[in-house]
Short mmCIF file of C-alpha atoms in Angstrom, two decimals:
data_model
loop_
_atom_site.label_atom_id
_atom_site.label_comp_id
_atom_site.label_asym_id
_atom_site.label_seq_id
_atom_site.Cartn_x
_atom_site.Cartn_y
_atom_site.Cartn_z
CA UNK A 2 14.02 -4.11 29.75
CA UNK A 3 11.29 -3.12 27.83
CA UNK A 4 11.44 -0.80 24.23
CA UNK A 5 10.09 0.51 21.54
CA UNK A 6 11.68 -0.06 18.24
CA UNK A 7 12.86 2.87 16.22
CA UNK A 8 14.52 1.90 13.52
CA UNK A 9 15.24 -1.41 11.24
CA UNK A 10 17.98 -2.18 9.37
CA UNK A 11 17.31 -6.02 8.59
CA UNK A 12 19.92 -7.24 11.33
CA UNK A 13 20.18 -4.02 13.52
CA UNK A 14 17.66 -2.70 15.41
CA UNK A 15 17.88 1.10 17.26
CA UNK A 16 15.32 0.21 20.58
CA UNK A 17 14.10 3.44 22.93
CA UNK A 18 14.06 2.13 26.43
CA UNK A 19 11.28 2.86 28.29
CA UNK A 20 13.80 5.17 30.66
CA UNK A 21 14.03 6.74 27.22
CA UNK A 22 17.42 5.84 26.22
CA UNK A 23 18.43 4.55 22.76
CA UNK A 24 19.93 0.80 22.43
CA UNK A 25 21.55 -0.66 19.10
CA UNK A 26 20.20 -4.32 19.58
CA UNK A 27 19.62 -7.60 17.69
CA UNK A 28 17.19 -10.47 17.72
CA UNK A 29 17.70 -14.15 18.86
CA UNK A 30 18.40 -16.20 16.41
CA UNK A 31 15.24 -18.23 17.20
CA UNK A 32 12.35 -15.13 15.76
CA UNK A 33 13.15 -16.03 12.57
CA UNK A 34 11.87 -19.61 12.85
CA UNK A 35 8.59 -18.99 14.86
CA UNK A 36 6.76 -18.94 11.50
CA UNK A 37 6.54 -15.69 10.91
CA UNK A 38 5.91 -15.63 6.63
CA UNK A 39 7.55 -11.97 7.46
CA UNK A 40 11.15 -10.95 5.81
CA UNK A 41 11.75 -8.81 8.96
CA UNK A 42 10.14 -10.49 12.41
CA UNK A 43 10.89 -6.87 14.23
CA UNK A 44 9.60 -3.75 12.77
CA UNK A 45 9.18 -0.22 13.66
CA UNK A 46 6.53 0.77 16.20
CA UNK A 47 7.60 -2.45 18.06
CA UNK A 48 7.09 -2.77 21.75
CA UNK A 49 9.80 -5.52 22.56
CA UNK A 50 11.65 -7.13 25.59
CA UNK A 51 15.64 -7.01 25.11
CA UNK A 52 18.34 -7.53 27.82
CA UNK A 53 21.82 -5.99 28.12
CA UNK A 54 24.87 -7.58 26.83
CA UNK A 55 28.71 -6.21 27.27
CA UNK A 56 31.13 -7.16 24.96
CA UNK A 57 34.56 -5.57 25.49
CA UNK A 58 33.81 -1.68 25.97
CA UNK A 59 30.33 -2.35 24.22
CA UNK A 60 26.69 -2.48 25.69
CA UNK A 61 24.60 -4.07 23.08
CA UNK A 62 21.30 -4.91 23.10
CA UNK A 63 19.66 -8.28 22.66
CA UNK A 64 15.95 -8.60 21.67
CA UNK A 65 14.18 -11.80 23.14
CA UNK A 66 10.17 -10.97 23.17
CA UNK A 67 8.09 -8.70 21.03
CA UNK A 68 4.68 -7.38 22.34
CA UNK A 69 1.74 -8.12 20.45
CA UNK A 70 0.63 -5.86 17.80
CA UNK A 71 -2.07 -3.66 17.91
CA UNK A 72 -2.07 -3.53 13.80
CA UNK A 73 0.70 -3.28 11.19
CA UNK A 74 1.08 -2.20 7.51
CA UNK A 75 2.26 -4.93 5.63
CA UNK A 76 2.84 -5.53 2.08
CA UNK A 77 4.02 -8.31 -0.22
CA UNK A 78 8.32 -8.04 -0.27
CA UNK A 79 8.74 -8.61 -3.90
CA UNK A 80 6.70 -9.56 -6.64
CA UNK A 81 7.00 -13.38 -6.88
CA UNK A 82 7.66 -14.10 -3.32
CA UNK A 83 5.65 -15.31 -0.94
CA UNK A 84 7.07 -13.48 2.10
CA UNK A 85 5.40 -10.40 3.64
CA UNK A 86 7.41 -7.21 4.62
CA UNK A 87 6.07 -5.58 8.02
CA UNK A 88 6.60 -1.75 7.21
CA UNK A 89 5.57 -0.53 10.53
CA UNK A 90 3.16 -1.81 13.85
CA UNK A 91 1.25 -0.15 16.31
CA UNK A 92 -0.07 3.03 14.03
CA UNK A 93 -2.37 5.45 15.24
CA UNK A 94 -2.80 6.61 11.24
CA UNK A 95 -1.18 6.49 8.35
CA UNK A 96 -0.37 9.49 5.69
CA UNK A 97 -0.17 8.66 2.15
CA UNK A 98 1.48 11.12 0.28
CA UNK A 99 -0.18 11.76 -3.53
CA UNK A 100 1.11 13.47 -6.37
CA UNK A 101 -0.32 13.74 -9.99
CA UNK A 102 3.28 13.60 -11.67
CA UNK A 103 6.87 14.00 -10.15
CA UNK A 104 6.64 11.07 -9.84
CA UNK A 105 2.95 9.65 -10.72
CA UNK A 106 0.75 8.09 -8.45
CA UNK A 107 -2.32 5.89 -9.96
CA UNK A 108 -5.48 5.26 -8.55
CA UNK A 109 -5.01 1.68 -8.28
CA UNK A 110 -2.24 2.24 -5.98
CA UNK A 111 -3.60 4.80 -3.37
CA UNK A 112 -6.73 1.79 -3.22
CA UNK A 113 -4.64 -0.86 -2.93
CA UNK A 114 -3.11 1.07 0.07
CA UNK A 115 -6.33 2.24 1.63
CA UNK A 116 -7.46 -1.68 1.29
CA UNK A 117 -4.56 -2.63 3.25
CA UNK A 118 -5.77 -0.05 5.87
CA UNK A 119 -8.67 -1.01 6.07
CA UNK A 120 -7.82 -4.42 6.57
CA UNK A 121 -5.86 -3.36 9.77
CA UNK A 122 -7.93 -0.87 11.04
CA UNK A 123 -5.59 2.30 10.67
CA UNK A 124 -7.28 5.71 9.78
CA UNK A 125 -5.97 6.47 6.57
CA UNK A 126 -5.66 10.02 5.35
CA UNK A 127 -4.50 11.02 1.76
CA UNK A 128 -1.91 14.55 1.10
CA UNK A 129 -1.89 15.76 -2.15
CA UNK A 130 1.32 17.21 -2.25
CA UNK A 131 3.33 19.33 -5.02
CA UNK A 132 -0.04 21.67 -5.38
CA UNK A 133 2.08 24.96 -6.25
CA UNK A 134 3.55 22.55 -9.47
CA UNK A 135 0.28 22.02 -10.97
CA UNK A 136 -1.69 23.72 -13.93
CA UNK A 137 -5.51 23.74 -14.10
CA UNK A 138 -6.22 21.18 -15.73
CA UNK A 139 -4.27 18.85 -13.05
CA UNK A 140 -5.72 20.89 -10.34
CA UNK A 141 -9.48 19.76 -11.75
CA UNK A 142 -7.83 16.19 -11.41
CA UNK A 143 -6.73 16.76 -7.77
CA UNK A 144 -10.32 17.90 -7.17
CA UNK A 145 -11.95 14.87 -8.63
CA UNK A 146 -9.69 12.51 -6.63
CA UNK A 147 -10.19 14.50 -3.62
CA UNK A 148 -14.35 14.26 -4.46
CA UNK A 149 -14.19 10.44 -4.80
CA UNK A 150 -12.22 9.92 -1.91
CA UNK A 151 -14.05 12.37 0.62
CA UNK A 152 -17.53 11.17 -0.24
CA UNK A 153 -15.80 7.51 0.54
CA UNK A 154 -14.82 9.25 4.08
CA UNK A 155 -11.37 9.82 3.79
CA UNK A 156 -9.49 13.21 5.23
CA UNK A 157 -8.12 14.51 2.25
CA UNK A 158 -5.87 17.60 2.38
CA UNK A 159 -3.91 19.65 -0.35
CA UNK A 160 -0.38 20.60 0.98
CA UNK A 161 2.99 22.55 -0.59
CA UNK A 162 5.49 21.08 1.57
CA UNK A 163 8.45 22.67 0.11
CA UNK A 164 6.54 25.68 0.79
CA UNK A 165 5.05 24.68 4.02
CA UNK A 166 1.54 25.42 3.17
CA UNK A 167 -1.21 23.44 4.89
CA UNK A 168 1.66 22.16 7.14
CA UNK A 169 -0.48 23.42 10.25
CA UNK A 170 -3.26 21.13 9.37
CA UNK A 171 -1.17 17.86 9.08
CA UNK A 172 0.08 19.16 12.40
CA UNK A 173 -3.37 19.26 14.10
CA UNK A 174 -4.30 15.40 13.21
CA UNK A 175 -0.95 14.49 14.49
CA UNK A 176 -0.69 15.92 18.02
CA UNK A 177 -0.56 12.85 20.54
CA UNK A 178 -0.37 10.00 17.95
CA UNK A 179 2.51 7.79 16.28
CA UNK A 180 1.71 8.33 12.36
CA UNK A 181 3.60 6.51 9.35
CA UNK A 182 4.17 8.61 5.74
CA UNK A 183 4.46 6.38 2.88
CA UNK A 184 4.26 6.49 -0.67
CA UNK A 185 6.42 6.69 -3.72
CA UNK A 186 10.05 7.99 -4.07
CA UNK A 187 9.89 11.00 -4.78
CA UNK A 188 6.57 12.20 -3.29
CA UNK A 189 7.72 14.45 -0.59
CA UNK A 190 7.87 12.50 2.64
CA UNK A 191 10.84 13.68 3.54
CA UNK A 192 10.92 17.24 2.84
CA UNK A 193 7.34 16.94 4.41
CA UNK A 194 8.56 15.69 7.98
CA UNK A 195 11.87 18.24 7.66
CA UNK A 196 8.54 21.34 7.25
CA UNK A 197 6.90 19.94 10.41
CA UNK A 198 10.17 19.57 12.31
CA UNK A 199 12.82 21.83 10.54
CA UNK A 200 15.54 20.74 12.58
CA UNK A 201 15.64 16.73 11.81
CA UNK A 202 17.09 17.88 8.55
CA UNK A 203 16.22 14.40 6.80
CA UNK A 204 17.86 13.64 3.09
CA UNK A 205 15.82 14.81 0.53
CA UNK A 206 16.18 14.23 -3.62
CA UNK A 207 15.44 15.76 -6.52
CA UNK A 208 13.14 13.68 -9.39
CA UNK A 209 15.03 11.97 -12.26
CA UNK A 210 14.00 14.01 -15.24
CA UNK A 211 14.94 10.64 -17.28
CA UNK A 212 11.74 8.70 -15.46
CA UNK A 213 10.06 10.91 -13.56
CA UNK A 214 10.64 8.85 -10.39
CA UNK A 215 12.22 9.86 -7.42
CA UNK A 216 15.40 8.98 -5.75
CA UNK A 217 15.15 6.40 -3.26
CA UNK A 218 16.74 8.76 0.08
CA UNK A 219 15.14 6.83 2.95
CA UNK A 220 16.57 3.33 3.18
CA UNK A 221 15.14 2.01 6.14
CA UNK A 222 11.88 3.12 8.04
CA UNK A 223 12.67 4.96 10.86
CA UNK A 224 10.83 6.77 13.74
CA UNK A 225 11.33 9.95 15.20
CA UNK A 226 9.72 12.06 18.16
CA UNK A 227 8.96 15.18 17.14
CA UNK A 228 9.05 18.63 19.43
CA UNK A 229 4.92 18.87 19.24
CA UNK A 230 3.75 15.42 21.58
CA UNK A 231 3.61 13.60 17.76
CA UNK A 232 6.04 10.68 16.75
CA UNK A 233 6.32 10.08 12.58
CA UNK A 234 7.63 7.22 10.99
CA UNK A 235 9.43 7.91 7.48
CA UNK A 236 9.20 4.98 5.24
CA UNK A 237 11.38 4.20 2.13
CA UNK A 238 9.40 5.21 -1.35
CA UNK A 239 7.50 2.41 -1.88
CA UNK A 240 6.78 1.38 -6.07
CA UNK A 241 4.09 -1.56 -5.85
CA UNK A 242 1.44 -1.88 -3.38
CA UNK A 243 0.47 -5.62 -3.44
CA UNK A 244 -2.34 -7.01 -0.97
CA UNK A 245 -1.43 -9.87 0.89
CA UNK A 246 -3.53 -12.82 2.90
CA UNK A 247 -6.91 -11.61 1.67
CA UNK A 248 -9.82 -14.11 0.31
CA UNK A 249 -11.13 -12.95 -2.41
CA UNK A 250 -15.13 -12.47 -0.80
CA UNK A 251 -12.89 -10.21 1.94
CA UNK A 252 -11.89 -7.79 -0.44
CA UNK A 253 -14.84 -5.30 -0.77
CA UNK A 254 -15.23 -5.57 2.24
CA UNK A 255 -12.50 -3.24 2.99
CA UNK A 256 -13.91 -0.58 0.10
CA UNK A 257 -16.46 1.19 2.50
CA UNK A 258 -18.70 2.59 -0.53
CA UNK A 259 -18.90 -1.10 -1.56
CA UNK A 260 -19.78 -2.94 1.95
CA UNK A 261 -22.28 -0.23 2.68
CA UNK A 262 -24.02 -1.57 -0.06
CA UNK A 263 -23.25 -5.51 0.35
CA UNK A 264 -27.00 -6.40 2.21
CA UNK A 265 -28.88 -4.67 -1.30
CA UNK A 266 -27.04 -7.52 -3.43
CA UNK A 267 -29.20 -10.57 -4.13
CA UNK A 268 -26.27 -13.24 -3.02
CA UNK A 269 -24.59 -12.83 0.47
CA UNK A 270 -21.17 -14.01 -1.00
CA UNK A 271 -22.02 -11.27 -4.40
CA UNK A 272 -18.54 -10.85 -5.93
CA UNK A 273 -19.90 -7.94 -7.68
CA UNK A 274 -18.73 -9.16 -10.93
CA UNK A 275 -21.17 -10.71 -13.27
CA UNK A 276 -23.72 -11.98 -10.25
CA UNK A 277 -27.62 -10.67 -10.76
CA UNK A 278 -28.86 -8.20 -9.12
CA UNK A 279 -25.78 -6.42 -7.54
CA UNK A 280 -26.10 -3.52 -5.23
CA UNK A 281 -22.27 -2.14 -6.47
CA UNK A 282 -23.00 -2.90 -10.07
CA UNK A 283 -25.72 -1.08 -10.38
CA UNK A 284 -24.78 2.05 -8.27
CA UNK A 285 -21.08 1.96 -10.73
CA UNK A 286 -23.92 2.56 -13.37
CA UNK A 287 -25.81 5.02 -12.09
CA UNK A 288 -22.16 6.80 -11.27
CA UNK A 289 -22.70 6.34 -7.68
CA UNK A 290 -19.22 4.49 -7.03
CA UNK A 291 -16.51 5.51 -8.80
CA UNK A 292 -15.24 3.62 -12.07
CA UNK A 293 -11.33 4.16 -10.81
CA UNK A 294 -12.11 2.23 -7.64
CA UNK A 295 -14.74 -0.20 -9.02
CA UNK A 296 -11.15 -1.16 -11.74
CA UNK A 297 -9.13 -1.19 -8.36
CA UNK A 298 -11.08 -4.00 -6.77
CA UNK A 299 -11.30 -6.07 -9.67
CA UNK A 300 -7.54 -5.63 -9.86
CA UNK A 301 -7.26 -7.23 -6.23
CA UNK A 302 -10.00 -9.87 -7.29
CA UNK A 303 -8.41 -11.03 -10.51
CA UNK A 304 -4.73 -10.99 -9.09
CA UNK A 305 -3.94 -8.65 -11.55
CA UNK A 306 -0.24 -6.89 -11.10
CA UNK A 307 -0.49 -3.91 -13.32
CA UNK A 308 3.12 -2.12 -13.74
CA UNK A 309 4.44 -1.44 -10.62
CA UNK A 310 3.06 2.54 -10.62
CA UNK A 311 -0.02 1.98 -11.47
#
């Protein structure tokens, strides 16, 4: 039978049949040795093959083939391993929820993300949520991010989703595609997928007031098919953001502002450190790229893990 995998638990996987019927299955023993560097060989967004096994008065299934991917979101599992964690696979675009504070989200972590993206070819779009929360000056701040990141060419859109404003236009980019929210605890995801489809009624948390983080309500990621032709995967709150399997000359590559620019740089393999004659260089001078970003990549380059918010 063939599937699409809904939701992960490590060792128990929910699988939609193609008939359109929901499976609890589990893999062969042998995935986990096919060298896969991954913590979890199956993830959401999966297309597998699985077969039907009854055990007393139970049909379970068993997973034995998994299609290939068309992309994935991956991300390093924890900070000194060497292992990858597949988040989700086969994305049409991903979401990543922003907010200023409640909890905070840094620069270097929404580019670290976008890298990743990049890297996989998934149109990324950035929600500033918690608008209604903010004073002026943090609205100004909004504005700036939403100027860097728009002149880069990403959709960015301002949204209340406690309050379900803007809701409509996350809606629009949706219709007909499989999208994945992510971000940190706290950020909204879930009270964001409960405003487009009211009646999932996922968990939601308040912030801890002690450090401003949120409440880590989704465990696993999980997909759901919404009433408007759109399916969502909600991911857990994710803290750090590291890149994984990238040389270092790949790396700005995947900042669009900077690879536009790679062919004006005297060297081919220009680092865009302390090389002559750099394209990025001199447009960071001239406050052409952004000095957030231009820290971001240098981040990535150096190896740099800054705390895990930022």
């Amino acid at each position: 039978m063939d599937g699409t995998v809904y939701k992960s638990t490590g060792s128990w996987y929910t699988v939609k049949s193609s008939e359109g019927v929901f499976y609890e299955c589990r893999i062969k023993g042998k995935f986990r040795a096919q060298g896969i560097k991954s913590t979890n060989p199956v993830a959401v967004g999966d297309h597998v093959e699985f077969e039907l096994e009854t055990i007393g008065d139970e049909t379970l299934g068993i997973i034995h083939g998994i299609g290939e991917r068309k992309n994935y979101i991956v991300r390093k599992s924890v900070k000194l391993s060497k292992q990858t964690h597949i988040i989700a696979s086969n994305l049409d675009q991903v979401f990543l929820l922003v907010t200023l504070n409640n909890p905070p989200t840094f620069t270097s972590f929404i580019d670290r993300f976008l890298v990743t993206a990049e890297a996989y070819e998934i149109p990324a779009v950035l929600l500033f949520n918690k608008m209604d929360i903010y004073g002026n000056e943090e609205k100004y701040e909004v504005d700036n991010l939403i100027d860097i990141y728009t002149k880069i060419g990403y959709s960015c859109i301002q949204i209340e989703a406690k309050k379900g404003w803007n809701i409509d236009k996350v809606k629009k980019l949706m219709l007909g595609k499989t999208s994945m929210f992510a971000g940190h605890s706290g950020v909204g995801k879930s009270t964001l997928v409960n405003a487009l489809e009211p009646g999932l009624k996922l968990k939601t948390a308040e912030i801890s007031e002690q450090h401003m983080q949120g409440q880590h309500t989704t465990t696993f990621a999980e997909m759901y098919d919404l009433s408007f032709d759109a399916r969502i995967i909600d991911t857990p709150g994710i803290k750090g953001f590291g890149i994984v399997d990238m040389e270092k000359h790949e790396i700005g590559n995947y900042f669009p502002e900077f690879f536009a620019l790679k062919s004006e740089c005297k060297f081919h393999n220009c680092l865009h450190l302390d090389e002559p004659k750099c394209a990025v260089k001199d447009a960071l001078e001239k406050d052409e790229i952004a000095a957030s970003r231009y820290r971001s990549y240098v981040q990535m380059l150096t190896g740099e893990e800054d705390s895990p918010y930022r």
